[in-house]
Amino acid sequence: LYCPGTIIQVLQTVKTDTSNLASSTWTDIGGMSQVITPTAVTSKFKVSVDVRIGASSYAAALFLRLVRTVGGSDTVIGVGAAASNRTQCFWGTEEFGRENSPPYQVRSVSTCYLDDPDTASAITYKVQWSVPQQTAYINQTGDDTDAAQYPRCSSAIMVEEVAGS
């Protein structure tokens, strides 16, 4: 038995390779998921995500969201409220930015969410993205020239099981 609020287990997946997407369809980011099996039905789960994002152009529109999968059923979690045609996400941008040369930048995007899934079954937490305009990249810039000044980064998802009451 654990005191409420005690961290029971901590698991992390680090993505070191790159990915790209140019699609408005919500798509799993490969390497940005973590499976955890609860020790108790009352446990809560703190999900922390840090994603490094680049884009092909200042006009890139992109969105990120968290998904919980239990028994093959997906549930979107930790997103903003529904509002007509607006995209529900934990982070998004209509345009990547008009400052100098967005294709040469990698941005760090983070979120933290405390989930209460009320299950004893294995849970998969994952990050999905949607890129309806231009192309977006994970762990690299949009203009990925083979030179020392172009970065290759890492992204991570961490899940902490927190004892419930």
XYZ file of C-alpha atoms in Angstrom:
165
model
C 0.000 0.000 0.000
C 1.190 3.502 -0.832
C 0.360 6.840 0.759
C -1.760 9.036 -1.573
C 0.473 11.184 -3.757
C 3.437 8.783 -3.609
C 5.201 8.208 -6.922
C 4.981 4.447 -7.529
C 6.747 4.093 -10.868
C 8.313 6.330 -13.507
C 8.726 5.295 -17.138
C 10.135 7.295 -20.037
C 10.582 6.939 -23.771
C 13.107 9.172 -25.541
C 12.802 9.721 -29.288
C 16.171 10.433 -30.883
C 15.307 9.874 -34.548
C 13.436 12.298 -36.800
C 9.923 12.325 -38.234
C 8.005 14.537 -40.632
C 4.366 15.005 -41.533
C 2.325 16.964 -44.078
C -1.218 15.785 -43.383
C -4.297 17.091 -41.569
C -5.041 13.538 -40.324
C -4.150 12.971 -36.668
C -1.096 10.679 -36.730
C 0.887 8.970 -33.957
C 4.407 10.341 -33.590
C 6.583 7.230 -33.786
C 8.683 6.818 -30.654
C 6.493 9.166 -28.599
C 4.464 6.643 -26.623
C 4.811 4.947 -23.239
C 3.035 1.848 -21.905
C 2.408 1.569 -18.168
C 0.526 -1.028 -16.111
C -1.188 0.404 -13.018
C -0.484 -1.104 -9.615
C -3.987 -0.058 -8.505
C -7.266 1.063 -10.097
C -7.144 4.254 -7.987
C -3.774 5.382 -9.400
C -3.434 8.631 -11.306
C -0.839 9.206 -14.014
C 1.234 12.333 -14.582
C 2.099 12.524 -18.281
C 4.920 14.894 -19.229
C 5.800 15.553 -22.858
C 8.613 17.572 -24.425
C 8.645 17.651 -28.228
C 11.203 19.400 -30.462
C 9.490 20.763 -33.574
C 10.738 22.291 -36.801
C 8.780 23.447 -39.857
C 9.326 23.875 -43.573
C 7.996 27.445 -43.617
C 6.579 30.241 -41.473
C 3.152 29.271 -42.928
C 3.175 25.802 -41.343
C 0.076 25.070 -39.262
C 0.469 22.223 -36.787
C -1.185 20.742 -33.727
C -0.267 18.284 -30.956
C -2.527 16.234 -28.677
C -2.296 13.521 -25.997
C -4.097 10.205 -26.350
C -4.716 7.453 -23.800
C -5.247 3.925 -25.144
C -6.750 1.180 -22.971
C -7.873 -2.131 -24.463
C -7.591 -0.788 -28.009
C -9.838 2.205 -27.297
C -8.366 5.705 -27.764
C -9.354 8.710 -25.630
C -8.026 12.206 -26.337
C -6.950 13.869 -23.076
C -5.554 17.200 -21.906
C -6.867 19.330 -24.787
C -8.760 22.601 -24.852
C -12.557 22.905 -24.957
C -14.458 22.372 -28.195
C -15.223 25.651 -29.995
C -16.956 25.334 -33.374
C -14.368 24.436 -36.056
C -11.269 25.136 -33.954
C -8.813 22.271 -33.439
C -8.664 20.778 -29.933
C -5.050 20.225 -28.914
C -2.559 20.797 -26.084
C -0.455 22.970 -28.420
C -0.971 24.403 -31.858
C -0.176 27.236 -34.197
C -1.927 28.692 -37.216
C 1.498 29.744 -38.517
C 4.858 28.568 -37.217
C 6.034 32.173 -37.105
C 6.937 35.190 -39.171
C 10.212 35.919 -37.419
C 13.469 35.418 -39.272
C 13.785 32.060 -41.032
C 11.464 29.548 -39.295
C 12.901 26.634 -41.339
C 16.144 27.057 -39.369
C 14.563 26.752 -35.910
C 13.675 23.909 -33.590
C 11.142 24.801 -30.903
C 10.549 23.019 -27.632
C 6.882 22.303 -26.910
C 5.890 20.852 -23.535
C 2.810 19.790 -21.639
C 2.027 18.097 -18.343
C -1.296 16.420 -17.552
C -2.572 14.440 -14.551
C -4.821 11.659 -15.825
C -7.297 9.591 -13.797
C -8.141 6.627 -16.062
C -9.765 4.430 -13.369
C -8.383 1.160 -14.752
C -6.127 -1.740 -13.803
C -5.426 -2.529 -17.464
C -2.243 -1.557 -19.301
C -2.349 2.024 -20.580
C -0.535 3.511 -23.552
C 0.001 7.264 -23.530
C 1.000 8.727 -26.887
C 1.449 12.006 -28.718
C -0.288 12.649 -32.038
C 0.195 15.470 -34.500
C -1.686 17.033 -37.384
C -0.054 19.327 -39.978
C -2.716 20.754 -42.332
C -0.348 23.336 -43.921
C 3.239 22.775 -45.093
C 5.467 20.137 -43.424
C 6.506 19.785 -39.785
C 9.470 17.880 -38.356
C 10.377 16.280 -35.055
C 13.950 16.618 -33.730
C 15.267 18.591 -36.719
C 14.914 21.902 -38.525
C 12.882 22.278 -41.699
C 16.040 23.016 -43.698
C 18.139 20.061 -42.549
C 21.433 20.830 -44.313
C 24.325 18.486 -43.506
C 26.417 21.011 -41.570
C 27.467 21.419 -37.938
C 25.138 24.370 -37.274
C 22.018 22.250 -38.007
C 20.758 20.492 -34.858
C 19.500 17.005 -34.224
C 17.500 16.933 -31.005
C 15.625 14.506 -28.782
C 12.031 14.470 -27.560
C 10.515 12.524 -24.669
C 7.353 11.317 -23.002
C 7.428 10.427 -19.304
C 4.645 8.778 -17.307
C 4.601 8.740 -13.489
C 2.156 6.580 -11.570
C 0.838 8.487 -8.537
C -0.876 6.620 -5.693
C -4.525 7.555 -5.337
C -6.634 7.595 -2.203
